Amino acid sequence: MASVTDSGEALRLAQSEFGGASLETGRALALLGRLRQTQGRYDVAEQLYRRALHILGAGGAQQTELSWLLNDLAQVLERREQWQQAKELYARALQI
């Protein structure tokens, strides 16, 4: 498993190599969000997922990728007891 330093470095490299609004950067943000989610750092994971969703949604990512990301963000919101927002995101993910 990659270290936390490596994951942060992957994000910096994606931003530097491809730009801050690239699909690669969006994917790196999503992966870093997943890492933070597994660590129980839900506040950080939420921010990373939201940034990833903004970039991937605007950048033309595949619908399945967006659906998974919406689902991941909904799980984080559920853990943070933000039930209504989580429900809305689950519904959006299912519509895709």
CSV table of N, CA, C and O in Angstrom, one decimal:
chain,number,residue,atom,x,y,z
A,1,MET,N,0.8,-1.2,0.0
A,1,MET,CA,0.0,0.0,0.0
A,1,MET,C,0.9,1.2,0.0
A,1,MET,O,1.9,1.3,0.7
A,2,ALA,N,0.5,2.2,-0.8
A,2,ALA,CA,1.3,3.5,-0.9
A,2,ALA,C,1.2,4.2,0.5
A,2,ALA,O,0.2,4.2,1.2
A,3,SER,N,2.2,4.9,0.8
A,3,SER,CA,2.2,5.7,2.0
A,3,SER,C,1.4,7.0,1.8
A,3,SER,O,1.1,7.4,0.6
A,4,VAL,N,1.1,7.6,2.9
A,4,VAL,CA,0.3,8.9,2.8
A,4,VAL,C,1.1,9.9,2.1
A,4,VAL,O,0.6,10.7,1.3
A,5,THR,N,2.4,10.0,2.3
A,5,THR,CA,3.3,10.9,1.6
A,5,THR,C,3.2,10.6,0.1
A,5,THR,O,3.1,11.6,-0.7
A,6,ASP,N,3.3,9.4,-0.3
A,6,ASP,CA,3.2,9.0,-1.8
A,6,ASP,C,1.9,9.5,-2.4
A,6,ASP,O,1.9,10.0,-3.5
A,7,SER,N,0.8,9.3,-1.7
A,7,SER,CA,-0.5,9.7,-2.2
A,7,SER,C,-0.6,11.2,-2.4
A,7,SER,O,-1.1,11.7,-3.4
A,8,GLY,N,-0.1,12.0,-1.4
A,8,GLY,CA,0.0,13.4,-1.6
A,8,GLY,C,0.9,13.8,-2.7
A,8,GLY,O,0.6,14.8,-3.5
A,9,GLU,N,1.9,13.1,-2.9
A,9,GLU,CA,2.9,13.4,-4.0
A,9,GLU,C,2.2,13.1,-5.3
A,9,GLU,O,2.4,13.8,-6.3
A,10,ALA,N,1.4,12.0,-5.4
A,10,ALA,CA,0.7,11.7,-6.6
A,10,ALA,C,-0.2,12.8,-7.0
A,10,ALA,O,-0.3,13.2,-8.2
A,11,LEU,N,-0.9,13.4,-6.1
A,11,LEU,CA,-1.8,14.6,-6.3
A,11,LEU,C,-1.0,15.7,-6.9
A,11,LEU,O,-1.3,16.4,-7.9
A,12,ARG,N,0.1,16.1,-6.2
A,12,ARG,CA,1.0,17.2,-6.6
A,12,ARG,C,1.5,16.9,-8.1
A,12,ARG,O,1.5,17.9,-8.9
A,13,LEU,N,1.9,15.7,-8.3
A,13,LEU,CA,2.4,15.4,-9.7
A,13,LEU,C,1.3,15.5,-10.7
A,13,LEU,O,1.6,16.1,-11.8
A,14,ALA,N,0.1,15.1,-10.4
A,14,ALA,CA,-1.0,15.2,-11.4
A,14,ALA,C,-1.3,16.6,-11.7
A,14,ALA,O,-1.5,17.0,-12.8
A,15,GLN,N,-1.3,17.4,-10.6
A,15,GLN,CA,-1.6,18.9,-10.8
A,15,GLN,C,-0.5,19.5,-11.6
A,15,GLN,O,-0.8,20.4,-12.5
A,16,SER,N,0.7,19.2,-11.3
A,16,SER,CA,1.8,19.8,-12.0
A,16,SER,C,1.9,19.4,-13.5
A,16,SER,O,2.2,20.1,-14.4
A,17,GLU,N,1.7,18.1,-13.7
A,17,GLU,CA,1.9,17.5,-15.0
A,17,GLU,C,0.7,17.8,-16.0
A,17,GLU,O,0.8,18.1,-17.1
A,18,PHE,N,-0.5,17.7,-15.4
A,18,PHE,CA,-1.7,17.7,-16.2
A,18,PHE,C,-2.6,19.0,-16.0
A,18,PHE,O,-3.5,19.2,-16.7
A,19,GLY,N,-2.3,19.7,-14.9
A,19,GLY,CA,-3.1,20.9,-14.6
A,19,GLY,C,-4.1,20.6,-13.5
A,19,GLY,O,-4.6,19.4,-13.3
A,20,GLY,N,-4.5,21.6,-12.8
A,20,GLY,CA,-5.4,21.5,-11.6
A,20,GLY,C,-6.8,21.0,-12.0
A,20,GLY,O,-7.6,20.5,-11.1
A,21,ALA,N,-7.3,21.2,-13.2
A,21,ALA,CA,-8.6,20.9,-13.6
A,21,ALA,C,-8.7,19.6,-14.5
A,21,ALA,O,-9.7,19.4,-15.2
A,22,SER,N,-7.6,18.9,-14.6
A,22,SER,CA,-7.6,17.7,-15.5
A,22,SER,C,-8.3,16.5,-14.9
A,22,SER,O,-8.4,16.4,-13.6
A,23,LEU,N,-8.7,15.6,-15.7
A,23,LEU,CA,-9.3,14.3,-15.2
A,23,LEU,C,-8.3,13.6,-14.3
A,23,LEU,O,-8.7,13.0,-13.3
A,24,GLU,N,-7.0,13.6,-14.7
A,24,GLU,CA,-6.0,12.9,-13.8
A,24,GLU,C,-6.0,13.5,-12.4
A,24,GLU,O,-5.9,12.7,-11.5
A,25,THR,N,-6.1,14.8,-12.3
A,25,THR,CA,-6.1,15.4,-11.0
A,25,THR,C,-7.3,15.1,-10.3
A,25,THR,O,-7.3,14.8,-9.1
A,26,GLY,N,-8.5,15.1,-11.0
A,26,GLY,CA,-9.7,14.7,-10.3
A,26,GLY,C,-9.7,13.3,-9.8
A,26,GLY,O,-10.1,13.0,-8.7
A,27,ARG,N,-9.1,12.4,-10.6
A,27,ARG,CA,-9.0,11.0,-10.1
A,27,ARG,C,-8.0,10.9,-9.0
A,27,ARG,O,-8.3,10.1,-8.0
A,28,ALA,N,-6.9,11.6,-9.0
A,28,ALA,CA,-6.0,11.6,-7.8
A,28,ALA,C,-6.7,12.1,-6.6
A,28,ALA,O,-6.5,11.6,-5.5
A,29,LEU,N,-7.5,13.1,-6.7
A,29,LEU,CA,-8.3,13.7,-5.6
A,29,LEU,C,-9.2,12.6,-5.0
A,29,LEU,O,-9.4,12.4,-3.8
A,30,ALA,N,-9.9,11.9,-5.9
A,30,ALA,CA,-10.9,10.9,-5.5
A,30,ALA,C,-10.1,9.7,-4.8
A,30,ALA,O,-10.6,9.2,-3.7
A,31,LEU,N,-9.0,9.3,-5.3
A,31,LEU,CA,-8.2,8.3,-4.6
A,31,LEU,C,-7.7,8.7,-3.2
A,31,LEU,O,-7.8,8.0,-2.3
A,32,LEU,N,-7.3,9.9,-3.2
A,32,LEU,CA,-6.8,10.5,-1.9
A,32,LEU,C,-8.0,10.6,-0.9
A,32,LEU,O,-7.9,10.3,0.3
A,33,GLY,N,-9.2,10.9,-1.4
A,33,GLY,CA,-10.4,11.0,-0.6
A,33,GLY,C,-10.7,9.6,-0.1
A,33,GLY,O,-11.1,9.5,1.1
A,34,ARG,N,-10.6,8.6,-0.9
A,34,ARG,CA,-10.9,7.2,-0.5
A,34,ARG,C,-9.9,6.8,0.7
A,34,ARG,O,-10.3,6.2,1.6
A,35,LEU,N,-8.6,7.2,0.5
A,35,LEU,CA,-7.7,6.9,1.6
A,35,LEU,C,-8.1,7.6,2.9
A,35,LEU,O,-8.1,6.9,3.9
A,36,ARG,N,-8.4,8.8,2.8
A,36,ARG,CA,-8.8,9.6,4.0
A,36,ARG,C,-10.1,9.0,4.6
A,36,ARG,O,-10.3,8.9,5.8
A,37,GLN,N,-11.0,8.5,3.8
A,37,GLN,CA,-12.2,7.9,4.3
A,37,GLN,C,-11.9,6.6,5.0
A,37,GLN,O,-12.4,6.4,6.1
A,38,THR,N,-11.0,5.8,4.5
A,38,THR,CA,-10.6,4.5,5.2
A,38,THR,C,-9.9,4.8,6.5
A,38,THR,O,-9.9,4.0,7.4
A,39,GLN,N,-9.3,6.0,6.6
A,39,GLN,CA,-8.6,6.4,7.8
A,39,GLN,C,-9.5,7.0,8.8
A,39,GLN,O,-9.1,7.4,9.9
A,40,GLY,N,-10.8,7.2,8.4
A,40,GLY,CA,-11.8,7.8,9.3
A,40,GLY,C,-11.7,9.3,9.4
A,40,GLY,O,-12.3,9.9,10.2
A,41,ARG,N,-11.0,9.9,8.4
A,41,ARG,CA,-10.9,11.4,8.4
A,41,ARG,C,-12.0,11.9,7.4
A,41,ARG,O,-11.7,12.3,6.3
A,42,TYR,N,-13.2,11.8,7.8
A,42,TYR,CA,-14.3,12.1,7.0
A,42,TYR,C,-14.4,13.5,6.5
A,42,TYR,O,-14.9,13.8,5.4
A,43,ASP,N,-14.0,14.4,7.4
A,43,ASP,CA,-14.1,15.9,7.0
A,43,ASP,C,-13.2,16.1,5.8
A,43,ASP,O,-13.5,16.8,4.8
A,44,VAL,N,-12.0,15.6,5.8
A,44,VAL,CA,-11.0,15.7,4.7
A,44,VAL,C,-11.5,15.0,3.5
A,44,VAL,O,-11.4,15.5,2.4
A,45,ALA,N,-12.0,13.8,3.7
A,45,ALA,CA,-12.5,13.0,2.6
A,45,ALA,C,-13.6,13.7,1.9
A,45,ALA,O,-13.6,13.7,0.6
A,46,GLU,N,-14.5,14.3,2.6
A,46,GLU,CA,-15.6,15.0,2.0
A,46,GLU,C,-15.1,16.1,1.1
A,46,GLU,O,-15.5,16.3,-0.1
A,47,GLN,N,-14.1,16.9,1.6
A,47,GLN,CA,-13.6,18.0,0.8
A,47,GLN,C,-12.9,17.5,-0.5
A,47,GLN,O,-13.1,18.1,-1.6
A,48,LEU,N,-12.1,16.4,-0.4
A,48,LEU,CA,-11.4,15.9,-1.5
A,48,LEU,C,-12.4,15.3,-2.5
A,48,LEU,O,-12.3,15.5,-3.7
A,49,TYR,N,-13.4,14.6,-2.1
A,49,TYR,CA,-14.5,14.0,-3.0
A,49,TYR,C,-15.2,15.2,-3.7
A,49,TYR,O,-15.5,15.1,-4.9
A,50,ARG,N,-15.5,16.2,-3.0
A,50,ARG,CA,-16.3,17.3,-3.6
A,50,ARG,C,-15.4,18.0,-4.7
A,50,ARG,O,-15.9,18.4,-5.7
A,51,ARG,N,-14.1,18.2,-4.4
A,51,ARG,CA,-13.2,18.8,-5.4
A,51,ARG,C,-13.1,17.8,-6.6
A,51,ARG,O,-13.2,18.3,-7.8
A,52,ALA,N,-13.0,16.5,-6.4
A,52,ALA,CA,-12.9,15.6,-7.4
A,52,ALA,C,-14.2,15.6,-8.3
A,52,ALA,O,-14.1,15.5,-9.5
A,53,LEU,N,-15.3,15.6,-7.6
A,53,LEU,CA,-16.6,15.6,-8.3
A,53,LEU,C,-16.7,16.8,-9.2
A,53,LEU,O,-17.2,16.7,-10.4
A,54,HIS,N,-16.3,18.0,-8.7
A,54,HIS,CA,-16.4,19.2,-9.5
A,54,HIS,C,-15.5,19.1,-10.8
A,54,HIS,O,-15.9,19.4,-11.9
A,55,ILE,N,-14.3,18.6,-10.6
A,55,ILE,CA,-13.4,18.5,-11.7
A,55,ILE,C,-13.8,17.4,-12.7
A,55,ILE,O,-13.9,17.6,-13.9
A,56,LEU,N,-14.2,16.2,-12.2
A,56,LEU,CA,-14.5,15.1,-13.1
A,56,LEU,C,-15.9,15.4,-13.8
A,56,LEU,O,-16.0,15.0,-14.9
A,57,GLY,N,-16.8,16.0,-13.1
A,57,GLY,CA,-18.1,16.4,-13.7
A,57,GLY,C,-17.9,17.4,-14.8
A,57,GLY,O,-18.5,17.2,-15.9
A,58,ALA,N,-17.0,18.3,-14.6
A,58,ALA,CA,-16.8,19.4,-15.6
A,58,ALA,C,-15.9,18.8,-16.8
A,58,ALA,O,-16.0,19.3,-17.9
A,59,GLY,N,-15.1,17.8,-16.4
A,59,GLY,CA,-14.1,17.4,-17.4
A,59,GLY,C,-14.6,16.2,-18.3
A,59,GLY,O,-13.8,15.8,-19.1
A,60,GLY,N,-15.8,15.8,-18.2
A,60,GLY,CA,-16.3,14.8,-19.0
A,60,GLY,C,-15.9,13.4,-18.7
A,60,GLY,O,-15.8,12.5,-19.5
A,61,ALA,N,-15.8,13.1,-17.4
A,61,ALA,CA,-15.5,11.8,-16.9
A,61,ALA,C,-16.6,10.8,-17.3
A,61,ALA,O,-17.8,11.2,-17.5
A,62,GLN,N,-16.3,9.5,-17.3
A,62,GLN,CA,-17.3,8.5,-17.6
A,62,GLN,C,-18.4,8.5,-16.5
A,62,GLN,O,-18.2,8.8,-15.3
A,63,GLN,N,-19.6,8.2,-16.9
A,63,GLN,CA,-20.8,8.3,-16.0
A,63,GLN,C,-20.6,7.3,-14.8
A,63,GLN,O,-21.0,7.6,-13.7
A,64,THR,N,-20.0,6.1,-15.1
A,64,THR,CA,-19.8,5.2,-14.0
A,64,THR,C,-18.8,5.7,-13.0
A,64,THR,O,-19.0,5.4,-11.8
A,65,GLU,N,-17.8,6.4,-13.5
A,65,GLU,CA,-16.9,7.0,-12.5
A,65,GLU,C,-17.5,8.0,-11.6
A,65,GLU,O,-17.3,8.1,-10.4
A,66,LEU,N,-18.4,8.8,-12.2
A,66,LEU,CA,-19.1,9.8,-11.4
A,66,LEU,C,-20.1,9.2,-10.4
A,66,LEU,O,-20.2,9.6,-9.3
A,67,SER,N,-20.7,8.1,-10.9
A,67,SER,CA,-21.6,7.4,-10.0
A,67,SER,C,-20.9,6.8,-8.8
A,67,SER,O,-21.4,7.0,-7.7
A,68,TRP,N,-19.8,6.2,-9.0
A,68,TRP,CA,-19.0,5.7,-7.9
A,68,TRP,C,-18.5,6.8,-6.9
A,68,TRP,O,-18.6,6.7,-5.7
A,69,LEU,N,-18.1,7.9,-7.5
A,69,LEU,CA,-17.7,9.0,-6.7
A,69,LEU,C,-18.9,9.6,-5.9
A,69,LEU,O,-18.7,9.9,-4.7
A,70,LEU,N,-20.0,9.7,-6.5
A,70,LEU,CA,-21.2,10.2,-5.7
A,70,LEU,C,-21.5,9.2,-4.6
A,70,LEU,O,-21.9,9.7,-3.5
A,71,ASN,N,-21.4,8.0,-4.8
A,71,ASN,CA,-21.7,6.9,-3.8
A,71,ASN,C,-20.7,7.1,-2.7
A,71,ASN,O,-21.0,7.0,-1.5
A,72,ASP,N,-19.4,7.3,-3.0
A,72,ASP,CA,-18.3,7.4,-2.0
A,72,ASP,C,-18.6,8.6,-1.1
A,72,ASP,O,-18.5,8.6,0.1
A,73,LEU,N,-19.0,9.7,-1.8
A,73,LEU,CA,-19.3,11.0,-1.0
A,73,LEU,C,-20.5,10.8,-0.1
A,73,LEU,O,-20.5,11.2,1.0
A,74,ALA,N,-21.5,10.1,-0.6
A,74,ALA,CA,-22.7,9.8,0.2
A,74,ALA,C,-22.4,9.0,1.4
A,74,ALA,O,-22.9,9.2,2.5
A,75,GLN,N,-21.5,8.0,1.3
A,75,GLN,CA,-21.0,7.2,2.4
A,75,GLN,C,-20.4,8.1,3.5
A,75,GLN,O,-20.6,7.9,4.7
A,76,VAL,N,-19.5,9.0,3.0
A,76,VAL,CA,-18.9,9.9,4.0
A,76,VAL,C,-19.9,10.8,4.7
A,76,VAL,O,-19.9,10.9,5.9
A,77,LEU,N,-20.9,11.3,4.0
A,77,LEU,CA,-21.9,12.1,4.6
A,77,LEU,C,-22.8,11.3,5.5
A,77,LEU,O,-23.2,11.8,6.6
A,78,GLU,N,-23.0,10.1,5.2
A,78,GLU,CA,-23.8,9.2,6.1
A,78,GLU,C,-23.0,9.0,7.4
A,78,GLU,O,-23.6,9.1,8.5
A,79,ARG,N,-21.7,8.8,7.3
A,79,ARG,CA,-20.9,8.6,8.5
A,79,ARG,C,-20.9,9.9,9.4
A,79,ARG,O,-20.8,9.8,10.6
A,80,ARG,N,-21.0,11.0,8.7
A,80,ARG,CA,-21.0,12.3,9.4
A,80,ARG,C,-22.5,12.7,9.8
A,80,ARG,O,-22.7,13.8,10.3
A,81,GLU,N,-23.4,11.8,9.6
A,81,GLU,CA,-24.8,11.9,10.0
A,81,GLU,C,-25.5,13.1,9.3
A,81,GLU,O,-26.4,13.7,9.8
A,82,GLN,N,-25.1,13.3,8.1
A,82,GLN,CA,-25.8,14.3,7.2
A,82,GLN,C,-26.7,13.5,6.3
A,82,GLN,O,-26.4,13.4,5.1
A,83,TRP,N,-27.7,13.0,6.9
A,83,TRP,CA,-28.6,12.0,6.2
A,83,TRP,C,-29.2,12.5,4.9
A,83,TRP,O,-29.3,11.8,3.9
A,84,GLN,N,-29.8,13.7,5.0
A,84,GLN,CA,-30.5,14.2,3.8
A,84,GLN,C,-29.6,14.4,2.6
A,84,GLN,O,-29.9,14.0,1.5
A,85,GLN,N,-28.4,15.0,2.8
A,85,GLN,CA,-27.4,15.1,1.7
A,85,GLN,C,-27.0,13.8,1.2
A,85,GLN,O,-26.9,13.6,0.0
A,86,ALA,N,-26.8,12.8,2.1
A,86,ALA,CA,-26.3,11.5,1.7
A,86,ALA,C,-27.4,10.8,0.8
A,86,ALA,O,-27.1,10.3,-0.2
A,87,LYS,N,-28.7,11.0,1.2
A,87,LYS,CA,-29.8,10.4,0.5
A,87,LYS,C,-29.9,11.0,-0.9
A,87,LYS,O,-30.1,10.2,-1.9
A,88,GLU,N,-29.7,12.3,-1.0
A,88,GLU,CA,-29.7,12.9,-2.3
A,88,GLU,C,-28.6,12.5,-3.2
A,88,GLU,O,-28.8,12.2,-4.4
A,89,LEU,N,-27.4,12.3,-2.7
A,89,LEU,CA,-26.3,11.8,-3.5
A,89,LEU,C,-26.5,10.4,-3.9
A,89,LEU,O,-26.1,10.0,-5.0
A,90,TYR,N,-27.0,9.5,-3.0
A,90,TYR,CA,-27.3,8.1,-3.4
A,90,TYR,C,-28.3,8.1,-4.5
A,90,TYR,O,-28.1,7.3,-5.5
A,91,ALA,N,-29.3,9.0,-4.5
A,91,ALA,CA,-30.3,9.0,-5.5
A,91,ALA,C,-29.7,9.4,-6.9
A,91,ALA,O,-29.9,8.9,-7.9
A,92,ARG,N,-28.8,10.5,-6.8
A,92,ARG,CA,-28.1,10.9,-8.0
A,92,ARG,C,-27.2,9.8,-8.6
A,92,ARG,O,-27.2,9.6,-9.8
A,93,ALA,N,-26.5,9.1,-7.7
A,93,ALA,CA,-25.7,8.0,-8.2
A,93,ALA,C,-26.5,6.9,-8.9
A,93,ALA,O,-26.0,6.4,-9.9
A,94,LEU,N,-27.6,6.6,-8.4
A,94,LEU,CA,-28.5,5.6,-9.0
A,94,LEU,C,-29.1,6.0,-10.3
A,94,LEU,O,-29.4,5.2,-11.2
A,95,GLN,N,-29.3,7.3,-10.5
A,95,GLN,CA,-29.9,7.8,-11.8
A,95,GLN,C,-28.9,7.7,-12.9
A,95,GLN,O,-29.3,7.7,-14.1
A,96,ILE,N,-27.6,7.7,-12.6
A,96,ILE,CA,-26.6,7.7,-13.7
A,96,ILE,C,-26.5,6.4,-14.4
A,96,ILE,O,-26.7,5.4,-14.1
